[in-house]
Structures are given as structure tokens and as C-alpha cells.
Short mmCIF file of C-alpha atoms and ligand atoms in Angstrom, two decimals:
data_model
loop_
_atom_site.label_atom_id
_atom_site.label_comp_id
_atom_site.label_asym_id
_atom_site.label_seq_id
_atom_site.Cartn_x
_atom_site.Cartn_y
_atom_site.Cartn_z
CA UNK I 178 178.71 -82.43 -144.86
CA UNK I 179 175.90 -81.81 -147.82
CA UNK I 180 174.85 -84.04 -150.15
CA UNK I 181 172.59 -84.14 -153.41
CA UNK I 182 171.07 -87.97 -152.98
CA UNK I 183 169.74 -89.22 -149.49
CA UNK I 184 168.06 -93.04 -149.46
CA UNK I 185 164.80 -93.04 -147.58
CA UNK I 186 163.51 -95.71 -145.85
CA UNK I 187 159.64 -96.31 -145.76
CA UNK I 188 158.90 -97.81 -142.43
CA UNK I 189 154.74 -96.87 -142.92
CA UNK I 190 154.21 -100.62 -142.90
CA UNK I 191 155.67 -101.46 -139.91
CA UNK I 192 156.10 -98.23 -137.54
CA UNK I 193 154.07 -96.36 -138.97
CA UNK I 194 150.81 -98.72 -138.15
CA UNK I 195 151.93 -100.68 -135.39
CA UNK I 196 150.43 -98.33 -133.13
CA UNK I 197 146.96 -98.02 -134.39
CA UNK I 198 144.35 -98.99 -132.55
CA UNK I 199 142.22 -99.98 -135.85
CA UNK I 200 143.23 -103.41 -137.14
CA UNK I 201 144.70 -102.86 -140.64
CA UNK I 202 144.36 -106.03 -142.84
CA UNK I 203 147.05 -107.59 -144.18
CA UNK I 204 145.78 -106.86 -147.99
CA UNK I 205 145.67 -102.89 -147.18
CA UNK I 206 149.40 -103.55 -145.39
CA UNK I 207 150.50 -105.20 -148.73
CA UNK I 208 148.54 -102.88 -150.69
CA UNK I 209 150.35 -99.86 -149.04
CA UNK I 210 153.95 -101.37 -149.40
CA UNK I 211 152.92 -101.80 -153.13
CA UNK I 212 151.64 -98.22 -153.57
CA UNK I 213 154.99 -97.39 -152.08
CA UNK I 214 157.23 -99.18 -154.36
CA UNK I 215 155.14 -97.17 -157.25
CA UNK I 216 156.05 -93.86 -155.59
CA UNK I 217 159.74 -95.11 -155.94
CA UNK I 218 160.55 -96.39 -152.37
CA UNK I 219 163.41 -99.12 -153.00
CA UNK I 220 163.89 -100.27 -149.12
CA UNK I 221 161.12 -100.81 -147.03
CA UNK I 222 160.46 -101.80 -143.67
CA UNK I 223 157.37 -104.57 -143.80
CA UNK I 224 156.96 -105.71 -140.71
CA UNK I 225 158.24 -107.09 -137.31
CA UNK I 226 158.52 -110.28 -136.07
CA UNK I 227 157.53 -109.99 -132.36
CA UNK I 228 155.16 -111.57 -130.29
CA UNK I 229 151.97 -110.74 -131.02
CA UNK I 230 150.60 -110.66 -127.73
CA UNK I 231 152.82 -107.53 -127.24
CA UNK I 232 152.24 -106.35 -130.79
CA UNK I 233 148.92 -107.58 -132.00
CA UNK I 234 149.41 -105.47 -135.24
CA UNK I 235 151.95 -107.20 -136.36
CA UNK I 236 150.80 -111.29 -135.77
CA UNK I 237 150.11 -111.26 -139.43
CA UNK I 238 154.25 -111.11 -140.08
CA UNK I 239 154.28 -114.27 -142.19
CA UNK I 240 151.17 -113.50 -144.24
CA UNK I 241 152.38 -109.94 -145.34
CA UNK I 242 156.04 -111.62 -146.19
CA UNK I 243 154.23 -114.61 -148.63
CA UNK I 244 152.10 -111.63 -150.37
CA UNK I 245 154.87 -109.19 -151.07
CA UNK I 246 155.78 -108.29 -154.64
CA UNK I 247 158.90 -110.33 -155.85
CA UNK I 248 161.52 -107.55 -157.17
CA UNK I 249 164.89 -107.85 -157.56
CA UNK I 250 165.24 -104.07 -157.12
CA UNK I 251 163.51 -103.65 -153.61
CA UNK I 252 165.26 -104.48 -150.04
CA UNK I 253 162.14 -105.39 -147.49
CA UNK I 254 163.65 -104.83 -143.94
CA UNK I 255 161.84 -107.42 -141.18
CA UNK I 256 162.13 -105.59 -137.28
CA UNK I 257 163.83 -108.65 -135.05
CA UNK I 258 164.17 -108.35 -131.54
CA UNK I 259 165.82 -111.65 -130.57
CA UNK I 260 167.09 -114.82 -132.34
CA UNK I 261 163.64 -116.41 -132.21
CA UNK I 262 161.97 -113.44 -134.10
CA UNK I 263 165.55 -113.73 -136.47
CA UNK I 264 164.18 -117.06 -137.22
CA UNK I 265 160.93 -116.59 -138.06
CA UNK I 266 161.89 -113.58 -140.28
CA UNK I 267 164.78 -116.00 -142.33
CA UNK I 268 162.15 -118.89 -142.77
CA UNK I 269 159.70 -116.60 -144.93
CA UNK I 270 162.73 -116.77 -147.26
CA UNK I 271 161.10 -113.04 -148.63
CA UNK I 272 163.13 -111.00 -146.08
CA UNK I 273 166.40 -109.33 -147.37
CA UNK I 274 167.67 -107.49 -144.30
CA UNK I 275 167.04 -108.12 -140.80
CA UNK I 276 166.57 -105.22 -138.49
CA UNK I 277 168.02 -105.04 -135.46
CA UNK I 278 167.24 -102.62 -132.37
CA UNK I 279 169.81 -101.72 -129.23
CA UNK I 280 168.30 -99.40 -126.69
CA UNK I 281 170.37 -96.61 -124.89
CA UNK I 282 168.72 -97.01 -121.59
CA UNK I 283 168.12 -100.32 -118.91
CA UNK I 284 164.51 -99.18 -117.85
CA UNK I 285 163.57 -98.41 -121.78
CA UNK I 286 165.30 -101.73 -123.07
CA UNK I 287 163.32 -103.58 -120.11
CA UNK I 288 160.02 -102.18 -121.27
CA UNK I 289 160.95 -102.46 -124.73
CA UNK I 290 162.24 -105.87 -125.32
CA UNK I 291 163.06 -107.35 -121.69
CA UNK I 292 166.93 -106.85 -121.62
CA UNK I 293 169.43 -104.67 -120.71
CA UNK I 294 170.97 -101.94 -122.32
CA UNK I 295 174.13 -104.41 -122.79
CA UNK I 296 172.10 -107.10 -123.04
CA UNK I 297 170.44 -105.34 -126.48
CA UNK I 298 173.58 -104.93 -127.78
CA UNK I 299 174.31 -108.58 -127.21
CA UNK I 300 171.25 -109.09 -129.16
CA UNK I 301 171.74 -107.18 -131.57
CA UNK I 302 175.35 -108.31 -132.42
CA UNK I 303 173.97 -112.27 -132.85
CA UNK I 304 171.03 -110.90 -135.28
CA UNK I 305 173.49 -109.04 -137.24
CA UNK I 306 175.77 -112.29 -137.13
CA UNK I 307 172.45 -114.49 -138.20
CA UNK I 308 171.52 -112.30 -141.00
CA UNK I 309 175.03 -112.56 -142.46
CA UNK I 310 175.35 -116.69 -141.76
CA UNK I 311 172.29 -117.41 -144.20
CA UNK I 312 173.18 -114.62 -146.44
CA UNK I 313 170.90 -111.70 -145.75
CA UNK I 314 172.17 -107.93 -144.56
CA UNK I 315 171.17 -106.46 -141.22
CA UNK I 316 170.81 -103.12 -140.46
CA UNK I 317 170.67 -101.74 -136.86
CA UNK I 318 169.16 -98.79 -134.96
CA UNK I 319 169.87 -97.19 -131.48
CA UNK I 320 166.38 -96.63 -129.96
CA UNK I 321 166.06 -93.71 -127.39
CA UNK I 322 169.32 -92.11 -128.75
CA UNK I 323 168.04 -88.45 -128.29
CA UNK I 324 166.35 -88.88 -124.42
CA UNK I 325 164.47 -91.94 -122.50
CA UNK I 326 160.73 -91.78 -121.18
CA UNK I 327 161.84 -92.96 -118.36
CA UNK I 328 165.33 -92.05 -117.38
CA UNK I 329 165.38 -88.76 -119.45
CA UNK I 330 168.71 -87.85 -120.48
CA UNK I 331 170.55 -90.02 -122.15
CA UNK I 332 174.83 -89.44 -122.10
CA UNK I 333 176.06 -89.24 -125.66
CA UNK I 334 179.54 -91.41 -125.00
CA UNK I 335 177.46 -94.26 -124.10
CA UNK I 336 175.15 -93.83 -127.42
CA UNK I 337 178.56 -93.71 -129.15
CA UNK I 338 179.96 -96.86 -127.43
CA UNK I 339 176.73 -98.73 -128.43
CA UNK I 340 177.46 -97.88 -131.89
CA UNK I 341 180.74 -98.59 -132.01
CA UNK I 342 180.15 -102.14 -130.23
CA UNK I 343 177.34 -103.16 -132.86
CA UNK I 344 179.28 -101.45 -135.95
CA UNK I 345 181.95 -104.13 -135.21
CA UNK I 346 179.50 -106.90 -136.06
CA UNK I 347 179.43 -105.38 -139.60
CA UNK I 348 175.29 -104.19 -140.04
CA UNK I 349 174.76 -101.82 -143.16
CA UNK I 350 174.64 -99.03 -141.41
CA UNK I 351 173.84 -97.22 -137.81
CA UNK I 352 170.94 -95.54 -136.82
CA UNK I 353 170.38 -93.16 -134.36
CA UNK I 354 166.26 -92.99 -133.41
CA UNK I 355 164.55 -90.46 -131.61
CA UNK I 356 161.77 -92.65 -130.69
CA UNK I 357 159.80 -90.07 -128.44
CA UNK I 358 160.34 -87.26 -130.66
CA UNK I 359 162.81 -84.70 -127.76
CA UNK I 360 165.87 -84.51 -130.11
CA UNK I 361 166.26 -80.60 -131.09
CA UNK I 362 168.46 -80.04 -134.53
CA UNK I 363 171.64 -79.00 -132.08
CA UNK I 364 171.90 -82.07 -130.53
CA UNK I 365 171.13 -83.63 -133.72
CA UNK I 366 174.01 -82.60 -135.45
CA UNK I 367 176.47 -83.31 -132.45
CA UNK I 368 174.88 -87.28 -131.74
CA UNK I 369 175.40 -87.81 -135.68
CA UNK I 370 178.76 -85.95 -136.53
CA UNK I 371 180.18 -88.07 -133.33
CA UNK I 372 178.78 -91.41 -134.33
CA UNK I 373 180.12 -90.84 -137.93
CA UNK I 374 183.12 -90.40 -136.70
CA UNK I 375 182.63 -93.67 -134.51
CA UNK I 376 181.44 -95.91 -137.17
CA UNK I 377 183.33 -94.78 -140.03
CA UNK I 378 183.29 -96.08 -142.87
CA UNK I 379 179.64 -97.01 -142.13
CA UNK I 380 177.00 -95.01 -143.04
CA UNK I 381 174.44 -93.29 -140.42
CA UNK I 382 171.03 -93.59 -140.73
CA UNK I 383 167.83 -91.23 -138.75
CA UNK I 384 164.73 -92.19 -137.38
CA UNK I 385 162.67 -88.98 -136.07
CA UNK I 386 159.20 -88.96 -134.55
CA UNK I 387 157.55 -85.58 -135.14
CA UNK I 388 155.96 -85.79 -131.57
CA UNK I 389 156.87 -82.04 -130.89
CA UNK I 390 157.42 -80.81 -134.15
CA UNK I 391 161.04 -80.85 -134.49
CA UNK I 392 160.56 -83.83 -136.87
CA UNK I 393 162.09 -82.07 -140.10
CA UNK I 394 164.38 -79.86 -138.46
CA UNK I 395 166.48 -82.68 -137.05
CA UNK I 396 165.91 -84.76 -140.55
CA UNK I 397 167.72 -81.67 -142.15
CA UNK I 398 170.62 -80.78 -139.25
CA UNK I 399 171.29 -84.86 -139.62
CA UNK I 400 171.99 -84.90 -143.62
CA UNK I 401 174.09 -81.70 -142.53
CA UNK I 402 176.02 -83.48 -140.50
CA UNK I 403 176.30 -86.44 -142.87
CA UNK I 404 173.41 -88.95 -142.38
CA UNK I 405 173.04 -90.56 -145.69
CA UNK I 406 170.27 -92.63 -144.79
CA UNK I 407 166.54 -90.99 -143.35
CA UNK I 408 163.57 -93.29 -142.28
CA UNK I 409 160.32 -91.95 -143.07
CA UNK I 410 156.42 -93.23 -142.99
CA UNK I 411 154.03 -91.91 -145.50
CA UNK I 412 151.39 -90.15 -144.01
CA UNK I 413 153.40 -89.61 -140.78
CA UNK I 414 151.35 -92.26 -138.91
CA UNK I 415 153.61 -94.32 -136.48
CA UNK I 416 154.16 -94.22 -132.54
CA UNK I 417 155.57 -96.90 -130.00
CA UNK I 418 153.32 -98.85 -127.70
CA UNK I 419 156.02 -98.60 -125.10
CA UNK I 420 156.91 -95.48 -125.37
CA UNK I 421 154.20 -93.02 -123.82
CA UNK I 422 152.74 -90.04 -125.63
CA UNK I 423 154.93 -90.97 -129.17
CA UNK I 424 153.74 -89.72 -132.05
CA UNK I 425 154.43 -90.33 -135.57
CA UNK I 426 157.74 -90.54 -137.88
CA UNK I 427 158.32 -87.86 -140.24
CA UNK I 428 156.40 -87.81 -142.77
CA UNK I 429 157.57 -89.50 -146.06
CA UNK I 430 155.84 -87.02 -148.10
CA UNK I 431 156.87 -84.04 -145.83
CA UNK I 432 160.86 -84.99 -146.15
CA UNK I 433 160.84 -86.00 -149.68
CA UNK I 434 159.22 -82.27 -150.62
CA UNK I 435 161.84 -80.65 -148.40
CA UNK I 436 164.73 -82.20 -149.58
CA UNK I 437 164.06 -82.30 -153.62
CA UNK I 438 163.09 -78.61 -153.03
CA UNK I 439 166.93 -77.83 -151.81
CA UNK I 440 168.33 -80.13 -154.61
CA UNK I 441 168.52 -83.40 -152.84
CA UNK I 442 167.47 -86.27 -154.68
CA UNK I 443 164.94 -89.10 -152.94
CA UNK I 444 164.19 -91.07 -155.76
CA UNK I 445 160.43 -90.42 -154.77
CA UNK I 446 157.96 -89.07 -157.12
CA UNK I 447 155.95 -86.46 -154.76
CA UNK I 448 152.57 -86.36 -156.39
CA UNK I 449 152.22 -90.13 -156.20
CA UNK I 450 153.04 -90.26 -152.69
CA UNK I 451 150.78 -87.95 -151.66
CA UNK I 452 147.75 -90.16 -153.91
CA UNK I 453 149.06 -92.85 -151.39
CA UNK I 454 148.40 -90.68 -148.68
CA UNK I 455 145.10 -89.66 -149.27
CA UNK I 456 144.39 -93.63 -150.21
CA UNK I 457 145.87 -94.39 -146.57
CA UNK I 458 143.34 -91.58 -145.01
CA UNK I 459 140.93 -93.71 -146.15
CA UNK I 460 141.84 -97.05 -145.10
CA UNK I 461 142.35 -95.42 -141.37
CA UNK I 462 139.34 -93.80 -141.43
CA UNK I 463 141.25 -90.55 -140.41
CA UNK I 464 143.56 -87.35 -141.67
CA UNK I 465 146.75 -88.35 -141.31
CA UNK I 466 149.82 -85.79 -139.67
CA UNK I 467 151.48 -85.28 -143.14
CA UNK I 468 151.13 -81.69 -143.83
CA UNK I 469 152.43 -82.03 -147.67
CA UNK I 470 149.58 -84.86 -148.13
CA UNK I 471 146.82 -82.16 -147.21
CA UNK I 472 148.85 -78.94 -148.92
CA UNK I 473 150.06 -80.72 -152.10
CA UNK I 474 153.47 -79.91 -153.43
CA UNK I 475 154.80 -76.56 -155.31
CA UNK I 476 152.65 -75.03 -156.94
CA UNK I 477 152.20 -75.97 -160.82
CA UNK I 478 151.78 -72.30 -162.91
CA UNK I 479 150.37 -73.16 -166.02
CA UNK I 480 152.57 -71.39 -168.83
CA UNK I 481 149.67 -69.92 -170.94
CA UNK I 482 149.33 -66.00 -170.66
CA UNK I 483 145.17 -65.63 -172.45
CA UNK I 484 143.72 -66.19 -169.32
CA UNK I 485 144.90 -63.33 -167.45
CA UNK I 486 141.85 -61.47 -167.85
CA UNK I 487 139.93 -63.66 -166.23
CA UNK I 488 142.26 -63.64 -162.67
CA UNK I 489 140.89 -61.73 -160.28
CA UNK I 490 143.13 -62.28 -157.16
CA UNK I 491 145.23 -59.49 -156.73
ZN1 ZN U 995 159.77 -95.27 -134.47
#
């Protein structure tokens, strides 16, 4: 399967910074969202409505929502784990799409959201219904689909059954998440293909962390297997407070570079993404993992030929 257009969901304002030690000011989160929109992002995960004691970095969810730019052409996603979170997100009046999460193993589901695996599927379906009841849409993500930090291998049949059960509730798509970054392209190819078949005609979204360097290869494999939407985070920031050793998301600028050079449109402006990377590095006070942010895009060759004499490099 090959497509010439992929939608990228910008997740830096939530997944990107939720695990950062440095507290990020609300104004900086909003500036990050504004800059991502200027670079072409049209669907963005902007915050999560979770217990602020568990995830202090997201304690300003309501304040972020109030300050979001008013745009009809942008979809704002708020991540929620339960009915209370859904109610909070809906009450802001600024969230367009609820993001629900089910977890593929019981141990991880317990640590991440205090539920069993089946309980997380039920919560997911409930959140989708709550969104639809008030005229919003919902997306659903299956966390730890490629491996669990506590239980190891995750049976593919289980992931497929969960995807099917959630798809029945009518989310805009089903996502497979490699929360701890253990996936490989062959596994991704297999699971995306099977889940696509199981949830057809719903699209499949993928969410990869680059913890072991397989992030971009997994994105490519997922697209070849028919995934239509990819989560990515400017600068490659990211992690999970409940997944030991989890590193950042695949970087938006790295994914955009790879896809655009391969003839697949993303709607993103690479130069602007790189500018956002440099701005974000200053805000975070450190270098960011993204590689294209450091190296820049494809070389721009000057068209003039008059300066050839001065060239010394061979
Ligand atoms: Zn993630």
C-alpha cells in the first residue's frame, strides 16, 4: 500500500513535554502550538485532562485551552482517560476531538490509568460516546501495542480484538502506539496490516517512540502497510511517566523530511519546523533529539555558476 499524502498529528504540546522535568509555562505551550500551526500542523494534541498530581506538567490544561488560537481549520485534541477527564475537556469549549487510550496489557493499564485492559477498552468506548453526544469526534489509541515494559510480548490477536471492540464505538481512527519504543518494521508491517483489515473502513494512525532508534523505520513500514496518520513531536521530545526508559516521539521534522523527499506530502513546511525546533530548544534549555533540526533539510544549491573559481572543496 502506498499513498502520496499522510496526515501528521502534532503531539509536542502533550506527549512531547509531559515527561520533561522543567516546568513549561502555559504561554510557551501556547506559543509552541501557534508555531506548529504556522508550520502547517492542522491537528494537534494540545493537552491532557488527567490528575495534576500524577502529571504535574499538564495541570494547566484549562488555561492552555482558553489561550488556543481560534481557527476553523485546526482540530484540537485533548487526551482523557475517563469520564471526569472527558467532562473537563468538553467544558473548555475549545477541544474538537477527545483522545482516548486503551492499554494492551493489564499491568501497564493498571499503572497508567488504574484499570484492567478490558476496563480501559470500556473507558475508551465510553469516552467516544461522550464526545459524540456533544457533537465532538474522538480518536482512540492502543498503548503498548508492540511490547509492554512489565509483561513483555503482547499477543497480536489481543491487540486486534481490542481494536475491533473500540472501532465499533465509532472513533475517527484507531491508533497503534509503541509507547516504549520496542517495535521493529516487520512487526509494524504485520500488525498495521491486520488491524487495518479488522477496523476497515476506519483509518489506522501510528504513534512511535524512538527509544531504540527504530522510530523512522517503523513510520515507513506503517505507511507501506496502509497507515494514513502519524503522530509526531517537534524536536522529538517525549516520554511516558509510567514507561521506564521511554524516550521521545519520532520528530516531526525528521518524519516530514523523510516523507517529503520520498514524494509523500505532509502539508508541513520543513524550514519552519526547523525554526520551531530551535525556538523550542531554547525554551527547554537543551538540545533536542531530532536530527533534521540539527542538520537542516536537503542542500539548497545556488544556481549561479560565476563563483566556481572560488570553490576549493573537492
Ligand atoms: Zn507517546
